[in-house]
Amino acid sequence: MSSRQIKMGVIQFVFLFGFLWLNIVSLCSGGITSKYVRKQASVDIPKQVFSSPPGHNAPEQVHITQGDHAGKSLIISWVTPVEKHNNFLIYWEAEGEHKHKHRVHSVTTTYQYYNYRSGYIHHATLKRLQYDTKYFYEIGIGNVKRQFSFTTPPEVGPDVPYTFGIMGDLGQTYDSNQTFHHYLSNPIGQAVLFVGDLSYADDHPFHDNEKWDTWGRFIEKSAAYQPWIWTAGNHELDFAPEIGEHVPFKPYMHRYHVPYKASESTSPLWYSIKRASAYIIVLSSYSAYGKYTPQYSWLEKEFPKVNRSETPWLIVLLHSPWYNSNGYHYMEGESMRVMFESWFVKNKVDLVLAGHVHSYERTERISNVMYNITNGLSTPVKDPSAPVYVTIGDGGNIEGIADRFTQPQPSYSAFREASFGHAILEIKNRTHAHYAWHRNHDNQAMEADSLWLYNRYWYPKEEKSTGADMV
Ligand SMILES: *[C@@H]1O[C@H](CO)[C@@H](O)[C@H](O)[C@H]1NC(C)=O
Ligand SMILES: *[C@@H]1O[C@H](CO)[C@@H](O)[C@H](O)[C@H]1NC(C)=O
Ligand SMILES: *[C@@H]1O[C@H](CO)[C@@H](O)[C@H](O)[C@H]1NC(C)=O
Ligand SMILES: *[C@@H]1O[C@H](CO)[C@@H](O)[C@H](O)[C@H]1NC(C)=O
Ligand SMILES: [Fe+2]
């Protein structure tokens, strides 16, 4: 058969089995481009499916996040749709002697967006919690009382195991639902690192802010029970001067609070936390980061604060990827890479997690920091001090899959695949962490791309990919 005939045969095969998933793996420049492409469009779940819980003014959209730098505080947020009351919660330790019930009042806010008026958005901060302890909490009174629980992280320390889920660009489609339930069905995740683009409300007329409410109800099943660590993406901007909305991040910043002051940040859009053995820095791709700007100055002072003897794992979350070989959003992260990459290499960041591109990609450890405008050294090179970059904007939102990878696959790209999924990062101790990406189609035990990550500070050995699809 000529190559043209083979190509026609492949096209017929794709046509005949158009609704099935294809799993053809090709090797290119050492990296792997998996041809496992999902063809169906992503359709939003109708708003009425995410209905409010029953009862007058019942608290809804409950979500939690870390409330301080080291994990002894927690921010609990919820919405009461019609009245401000129920602006407090009760919490208590699940086990042991201290069944004393604590009452905490919330800070309450509302906002207006074009023709939409929000419910009462509550944020309560629980302080001086015990480490590694299960608590119950209760919001609402009488017949609209709702109970939830959470477990605080273990005390920060170098060999403390901890498991993070990783999701991005989630939205609220049937695909989003699959990603989300897939993560839920795996009980090992203790907190979620969310790399931005939450509800995709802005893809609807007048940025239909009811979609922010439905999204809050959608994620509650996880976010009310384990902290989601938030990163702002472009879909959080909601900047729409044509309808009189001039304030960037208005719905997002009203609804999702983060402990930015605890890391001496001046904005909720960039901050850091310590959790177990990880130090997590969150950056904003959509805020100024040039020299002398608040974000730049903050990050410059942030790196020296990281003590790898205390938190060996240094992880950065941001939205727009620096190393993306997909045609979608190609090089959008470049200006931020130019500003900060040398700091990441110098400080041996272990892992950089980004979203934005609705596909999955993982890089080799590479850097591109030699270039100055006269020397011509502008090609990424292998670098054992460099992070692994993961692009995981594959939550499954309404915009569909980003399936136009650039050809040939650049040598820095270790694995890339145009399908939806989530990842799990299991930190074992100061040297080893197991990372695995799960595509939605597979069952939970199946890891489409996985490897042991070796800590850059304690054990800077070269890693070997062992993904199920690696051939
Ligand atoms: C979301 O996924 C769960 C688990 O598979 C399923 O039970 C539920 O019906 C799905 N929701 C919708 C709206 O499809
Ligand atoms: C770094 O952390 C270790 C372990 O907690 C501690 O002993 C050491 O004093 C810290 N170093 C600095 C400079 O704070
Ligand atoms: C640019 O790079 C070249 C080659 O590495 C070096 O000799 C030169 O000093 C650099 N220029 C500046 C301004 O740093
Ligand atoms: C760290 O964890 C890895 C993977 O579980 C294990 O092989 C290794 O022995 C551990 N190191 C120490 C010092 O316990
Ligand atoms: Fe995005």
XYZ file of C-alpha atoms and ligand atoms in Angstrom:
528
model
C 0.000 0.000 0.000
C 1.222 3.507 -0.717
C 1.379 5.938 2.146
C -1.644 7.672 0.609
C -3.623 4.403 0.730
C -2.569 3.887 4.324
C -3.711 7.416 5.082
C -7.088 6.782 3.399
C -7.425 3.561 5.374
C -6.780 5.430 8.591
C -9.336 8.084 7.625
C -11.939 5.350 6.927
C -11.153 3.761 10.239
C -11.615 7.088 12.005
C -14.876 7.606 10.131
C -16.242 4.127 10.930
C -15.363 4.321 14.584
C -15.888 8.035 14.922
C -17.572 7.735 18.297
C -14.944 5.477 19.770
C -11.723 6.584 21.291
C -8.607 5.956 19.303
C -5.441 4.899 20.904
C -2.667 5.165 18.404
C 0.602 6.271 19.836
C 3.334 7.717 17.695
C 6.898 8.461 18.618
C 8.453 11.714 17.543
C 11.725 13.358 18.590
C 11.811 11.118 21.677
C 8.546 12.569 23.015
C 5.167 10.960 22.659
C 2.118 12.392 20.947
C -0.767 10.171 21.895
C -3.448 10.136 19.195
C -6.082 9.397 21.768
C -8.462 12.138 20.722
C -11.975 12.651 21.946
C -14.251 13.797 19.114
C -17.525 14.772 20.787
C -18.252 18.425 21.478
C -18.502 19.480 25.097
C -22.022 20.501 26.085
C -22.895 22.443 29.231
C -25.144 20.667 31.725
C -28.413 22.670 31.931
C -28.548 25.092 34.848
C -31.617 23.435 36.403
C -29.649 20.208 36.914
C -27.562 22.104 39.474
C -30.536 23.229 41.515
C -30.330 24.813 44.968
C -30.687 22.526 47.992
C -34.284 22.376 49.309
C -35.615 24.816 51.891
C -35.911 28.591 52.205
C -32.518 30.330 51.977
C -30.629 27.035 52.397
C -26.840 27.514 52.335
C -25.304 26.381 49.062
C -22.113 26.451 46.995
C -20.069 25.447 50.003
C -16.314 25.377 49.382
C -13.206 25.444 51.530
C -9.607 26.518 51.101
C -6.525 26.913 53.263
C -6.807 29.960 55.512
C -3.227 30.747 56.547
C 0.341 29.997 55.508
C 0.921 26.680 57.274
C -2.495 24.950 57.300
C -3.858 25.672 60.796
C -6.663 27.862 59.427
C -9.399 27.212 56.945
C -11.670 29.514 54.960
C -15.209 28.169 54.552
C -17.373 29.933 51.953
C -21.047 29.569 51.091
C -23.973 31.440 49.594
C -27.379 32.119 51.077
C -29.546 33.006 48.100
C -32.202 35.348 49.498
C -31.335 36.534 53.002
C -28.169 37.461 54.801
C -28.882 35.427 57.903
C -27.225 32.050 58.416
C -24.082 34.143 58.417
C -22.346 31.850 60.888
C -21.302 28.243 61.186
C -20.690 25.757 63.971
C -17.720 23.390 63.946
C -16.328 20.733 66.268
C -13.698 18.016 66.383
C -15.009 14.679 65.144
C -13.127 12.507 67.647
C -11.723 12.663 71.132
C -12.404 14.742 74.206
C -12.821 18.136 72.598
C -16.377 17.950 71.276
C -16.776 21.607 72.206
C -18.762 23.413 69.526
C -17.275 26.617 68.147
C -19.310 29.302 66.450
C -17.737 31.489 63.742
C -19.347 34.440 61.995
C -18.739 35.099 58.342
C -17.751 38.176 56.458
C -20.596 38.679 53.997
C -20.489 40.286 50.590
C -22.700 40.683 47.517
C -22.096 42.079 44.066
C -23.960 43.168 41.000
C -22.862 42.200 37.505
C -24.779 43.745 34.612
C -28.352 42.433 35.132
C -27.384 39.894 37.799
C -27.430 40.345 41.561
C -25.589 37.766 43.641
C -26.881 36.051 46.736
C -25.136 36.693 50.063
C -21.636 35.302 49.803
C -20.156 34.297 53.150
C -16.538 33.659 54.094
C -15.724 32.366 57.570
C -12.174 31.762 58.777
C -11.600 28.945 61.263
C -8.394 29.610 63.199
C -6.041 27.659 65.464
C -7.194 24.264 64.251
C -5.331 21.113 65.277
C -3.175 19.524 62.593
C -4.226 16.225 61.048
C -7.656 16.284 62.658
C -11.127 15.640 61.343
C -13.778 18.294 62.016
C -17.485 18.531 61.304
C -19.144 21.807 60.431
C -22.731 22.858 60.114
C -24.204 25.815 58.236
C -27.814 26.964 58.400
C -30.498 26.549 61.015
C -33.667 24.488 61.432
C -34.755 22.521 58.417
C -32.056 23.990 56.153
C -29.160 22.916 58.353
C -26.413 21.244 56.297
C -23.452 19.310 57.699
C -20.026 18.742 56.141
C -16.576 17.684 57.284
C -12.910 18.273 56.542
C -9.554 17.015 57.746
C -6.721 19.444 58.456
C -3.318 18.708 56.915
C -0.504 17.199 58.968
C 2.005 19.622 60.442
C 4.451 20.973 57.876
C 7.588 18.829 57.687
C 10.088 17.431 55.204
C 8.945 13.814 54.975
C 5.218 14.247 55.447
C 3.324 12.327 52.774
C 0.471 14.192 51.131
C -1.660 13.669 48.015
C -2.946 16.435 45.771
C -5.484 16.215 42.985
C -4.807 18.451 39.999
C -7.502 19.897 37.731
C -7.873 22.873 35.449
C -10.251 24.610 33.043
C -13.117 22.581 34.438
C -16.317 24.353 33.361
C -19.636 22.560 33.774
C -20.216 20.222 30.850
C -20.899 16.493 30.782
C -17.149 16.109 30.244
C -16.412 18.326 33.264
C -18.724 16.073 35.244
C -16.735 13.035 34.158
C -13.406 14.626 35.129
C -14.818 15.726 38.471
C -16.433 12.392 39.349
C -13.367 10.542 38.247
C -11.353 12.545 40.747
C -14.033 12.067 43.415
C -14.115 8.323 42.921
C -10.431 8.071 43.795
C -10.364 8.499 47.574
C -6.644 9.300 47.869
C -6.777 13.026 46.973
C -6.552 15.263 50.088
C -6.638 18.712 48.453
C -7.017 20.031 44.923
C -4.537 22.226 43.097
C -6.771 24.074 40.662
C -4.911 25.830 37.837
C -7.581 28.342 36.813
C -10.647 28.835 34.606
C -13.493 27.787 36.859
C -17.072 28.254 35.671
C -16.831 29.593 32.078
C -19.789 31.861 32.897
C -18.223 34.406 30.535
C -18.885 32.153 27.545
C -22.598 32.912 27.983
C -24.579 36.082 27.141
C -23.716 38.955 29.512
C -21.346 36.556 31.345
C -24.440 34.886 32.818
C -23.394 34.912 36.458
C -25.960 32.266 37.338
C -23.321 29.996 35.815
C -21.022 30.993 38.663
C -23.748 29.766 41.045
C -24.312 26.492 39.217
C -20.561 25.885 39.190
C -20.430 26.419 42.945
C -23.149 23.791 43.360
C -21.395 21.457 40.912
C -18.061 21.289 42.769
C -19.542 21.260 46.285
C -19.373 17.478 46.568
C -15.585 17.798 46.710
C -14.875 21.436 47.554
C -16.993 21.418 50.745
C -14.882 18.559 52.114
C -11.330 19.229 50.955
C -9.573 22.497 50.194
C -9.237 23.618 46.615
C -6.203 25.835 46.107
C -7.234 28.518 43.614
C -5.396 30.042 40.676
C -7.022 32.761 38.553
C -7.343 32.136 34.812
C -8.520 34.354 31.961
C -12.123 33.173 32.447
C -12.014 34.775 35.893
C -11.395 38.224 34.381
C -15.049 38.948 33.494
C -13.821 42.237 32.050
C -16.669 43.466 29.832
C -16.645 47.237 29.349
C -19.287 46.855 26.600
C -21.825 46.027 29.326
C -20.347 48.401 31.875
C -18.241 45.832 33.738
C -14.825 47.466 34.144
C -13.484 45.729 37.229
C -11.412 42.647 36.398
C -11.991 39.494 38.489
C -15.135 40.869 40.159
C -17.223 37.644 40.442
C -14.149 35.486 41.154
C -12.771 37.704 43.924
C -16.143 37.986 45.624
C -16.700 34.243 45.584
C -13.269 32.697 46.091
C -11.157 33.997 48.941
C -7.554 32.911 49.471
C -5.098 33.558 52.345
C -2.911 35.991 50.404
C -2.055 38.251 53.344
C -0.455 35.312 55.149
C 2.300 35.311 52.513
C 2.612 39.109 52.539
C 1.006 39.403 49.151
C -1.013 42.502 48.361
C -3.432 40.703 46.034
C -5.496 37.500 46.161
C -4.285 36.787 42.631
C -0.808 35.731 43.793
C 0.127 34.107 47.103
C 1.748 31.050 48.635
C 0.924 28.333 51.140
C 2.755 25.510 52.860
C 0.931 22.231 53.101
C 2.550 19.077 54.545
C 5.895 18.834 52.683
C 4.982 21.167 49.829
C 5.498 24.877 49.305
C 2.987 26.097 46.756
C 3.360 29.406 44.942
C 0.352 30.668 42.987
C 0.943 33.260 40.260
C -1.377 35.335 38.095
C -0.852 35.197 34.345
C -3.321 38.097 34.033
C -1.795 40.610 36.397
C 1.287 42.708 35.757
C 4.550 40.818 36.332
C 7.114 43.124 34.747
C 10.015 44.376 36.830
C 8.947 46.705 39.692
C 5.309 45.505 39.636
C 3.712 44.206 42.867
C 3.696 40.603 41.666
C 7.338 40.720 40.539
C 8.506 42.280 43.786
C 6.526 39.788 45.825
C 7.897 36.750 43.965
C 11.443 38.061 44.226
C 11.106 38.115 48.014
C 9.195 34.860 48.095
C 11.863 32.452 46.833
C 14.356 33.154 49.665
C 11.585 32.297 52.158
C 11.318 28.733 50.894
C 13.191 26.409 53.244
C 13.663 23.078 51.502
C 14.584 21.427 54.810
C 11.074 22.225 55.954
C 9.136 21.942 52.657
C 11.221 19.984 50.126
C 8.644 20.191 47.340
C 8.417 23.520 45.541
C 5.414 23.697 43.219
C 4.173 26.652 41.179
C 0.615 27.070 39.873
C -0.176 29.483 37.068
C -2.695 29.552 34.278
C -1.001 30.228 30.947
C 1.690 27.575 30.267
C 5.279 28.506 29.419
C 6.047 25.291 27.540
C 3.084 24.440 25.370
C 3.457 22.817 21.956
C -0.238 23.019 21.106
C -1.426 25.422 18.405
C -3.975 26.760 20.881
C -2.636 29.614 23.006
C 0.796 29.035 21.509
C 3.440 31.203 23.227
C 0.918 33.158 25.303
C 2.974 32.342 28.404
C 6.234 33.484 26.797
C 6.514 36.951 28.324
C 6.053 35.574 31.841
C 8.593 32.828 31.143
C 11.117 35.460 30.090
C 10.576 37.325 33.363
C 10.676 34.427 35.809
C 12.211 31.276 34.362
C 15.756 31.968 35.603
C 14.392 32.288 39.164
C 12.595 28.949 38.825
C 15.807 27.225 37.705
C 18.006 28.927 40.276
C 15.576 27.948 43.030
C 15.080 24.426 41.695
C 11.306 24.446 41.386
C 10.124 20.838 41.183
C 6.917 21.169 39.234
C 4.999 23.907 37.400
C 1.304 23.264 36.819
C -0.602 25.284 34.232
C -3.961 25.092 32.487
C -5.415 27.217 29.691
C -4.755 24.790 26.829
C -7.546 22.197 26.722
C -5.251 19.231 26.342
C -2.619 17.455 28.344
C 1.152 17.879 28.045
C 4.208 17.105 30.200
C 7.748 18.278 29.492
C 11.212 16.982 30.173
C 13.315 18.978 32.634
C 14.434 21.766 30.348
C 15.258 25.448 30.582
C 15.766 28.326 28.206
C 17.555 30.924 30.265
C 20.807 31.548 28.398
C 19.467 33.981 25.814
C 20.289 37.650 25.774
C 19.451 39.738 22.763
C 22.867 39.334 21.176
C 23.978 35.741 21.795
C 21.382 33.758 19.804
C 21.070 31.068 22.498
C 17.295 30.695 22.362
C 16.733 26.942 22.340
C 15.495 25.013 25.393
C 18.147 22.649 26.735
C 18.117 19.741 29.195
C 18.574 21.109 32.680
C 18.509 19.006 35.856
C 17.695 22.118 37.916
C 14.621 22.932 35.848
C 11.024 22.075 36.727
C 8.804 19.602 34.935
C 6.061 21.626 33.257
C 2.584 20.119 33.128
C -0.248 21.645 31.110
C -3.512 20.252 32.401
C -6.249 22.521 31.067
C -8.159 19.381 30.172
C -11.047 19.566 32.645
C -13.588 19.376 29.811
C -15.193 22.822 29.568
C -17.638 24.080 26.932
C -14.873 25.209 24.550
C -13.932 21.630 23.713
C -10.590 19.936 23.116
C -7.395 21.617 21.850
C -6.303 19.027 19.306
C -3.868 20.942 17.089
C -0.427 20.005 18.320
C 2.499 21.616 16.519
C 4.541 19.262 14.356
C 7.092 17.917 14.840
C 6.787 17.420 18.568
C 9.544 19.514 20.170
C 12.179 17.494 21.990
C 11.288 19.125 25.314
C 7.759 17.702 25.146
C 7.738 14.290 26.841
C 4.069 13.380 26.456
C 1.051 15.130 24.978
C -2.484 14.005 24.365
C -5.689 15.727 23.267
C -8.176 14.366 25.775
C -9.775 15.274 29.093
C -8.691 14.149 32.544
C -7.122 14.994 35.896
C -3.882 14.163 37.720
C -2.800 12.962 41.139
C 0.458 13.937 42.837
C 1.406 11.622 45.687
C 4.264 13.046 47.707
C 5.883 10.158 49.612
C 8.838 11.809 51.336
C 11.497 14.441 50.652
C 12.913 12.601 47.664
C 10.031 10.814 45.925
C 6.635 11.815 44.567
C 4.472 9.794 42.227
C 2.699 11.765 39.544
C -0.063 10.284 37.346
C -2.411 11.719 34.771
C -5.732 9.913 34.269
C -7.652 10.377 31.059
C -11.419 10.316 31.539
C -12.011 7.318 29.358
C -10.024 4.951 31.528
C -10.901 3.585 34.900
C -9.227 5.132 37.895
C -6.498 2.528 38.199
C -5.315 3.278 34.679
C -2.587 5.876 34.399
C -2.230 7.268 30.889
C 0.953 9.163 31.795
C 2.870 8.667 34.992
C 6.309 8.914 36.502
C 8.232 9.106 39.741
C 9.344 12.664 40.307
C 12.622 13.100 42.157
C 12.981 16.168 44.312
C 15.300 18.772 42.772
C 16.832 19.827 46.078
C 17.273 16.475 47.828
C 17.598 13.964 45.006
C 18.162 15.635 41.604
C 18.349 12.394 39.663
C 17.028 12.026 36.132
C 13.500 10.631 35.966
C 12.169 7.915 33.707
C 8.679 8.001 32.266
C 6.675 4.859 32.898
C 3.249 5.814 31.520
C 1.007 2.968 30.434
C 1.133 4.317 26.913
C 4.906 4.576 26.827
C 6.162 2.175 24.183
C -22.288 13.244 36.608
O -21.565 12.049 36.827
C -22.103 11.219 37.837
C -21.159 10.056 38.024
O -20.925 9.399 36.833
C -23.505 10.773 37.429
O -24.061 10.005 38.460
C -24.359 11.998 37.173
O -25.623 11.614 36.693
C -23.699 12.907 36.157
N -24.459 14.131 36.013
C -24.973 14.501 34.840
C -25.761 15.763 34.842
O -24.781 13.882 33.820
C 14.735 25.440 57.826
O 13.923 24.439 58.359
C 14.614 23.573 59.255
C 13.665 22.434 59.598
O 12.446 22.923 60.052
C 15.076 24.376 60.488
O 15.776 23.545 61.360
C 15.960 25.513 60.004
O 16.298 26.330 61.101
C 15.261 26.339 58.956
N 16.203 27.286 58.397
C 15.952 28.572 58.374
C 17.003 29.430 57.738
O 14.931 29.055 58.833
C 25.270 37.840 26.103
O 25.759 36.514 25.996
C 27.113 36.447 25.544
C 27.444 34.981 25.307
O 27.070 34.160 26.406
C 28.018 37.088 26.608
O 29.378 37.027 26.192
C 27.598 38.517 26.791
O 28.322 39.095 27.854
C 26.117 38.606 27.105
N 25.721 39.991 27.127
C 25.167 40.558 28.193
C 24.835 42.014 28.060
O 24.893 39.931 29.217
C 10.949 7.663 49.840
O 9.863 7.081 49.129
C 10.245 6.174 48.128
C 9.000 5.762 47.378
O 8.015 5.284 48.243
C 10.971 4.998 48.739
O 11.394 4.104 47.733
C 12.168 5.518 49.499
O 12.818 4.451 50.157
C 11.744 6.561 50.513
N 12.910 7.136 51.146
C 13.096 7.060 52.451
C 14.356 7.679 52.967
O 12.297 6.509 53.189
Fe -7.684 29.828 30.058
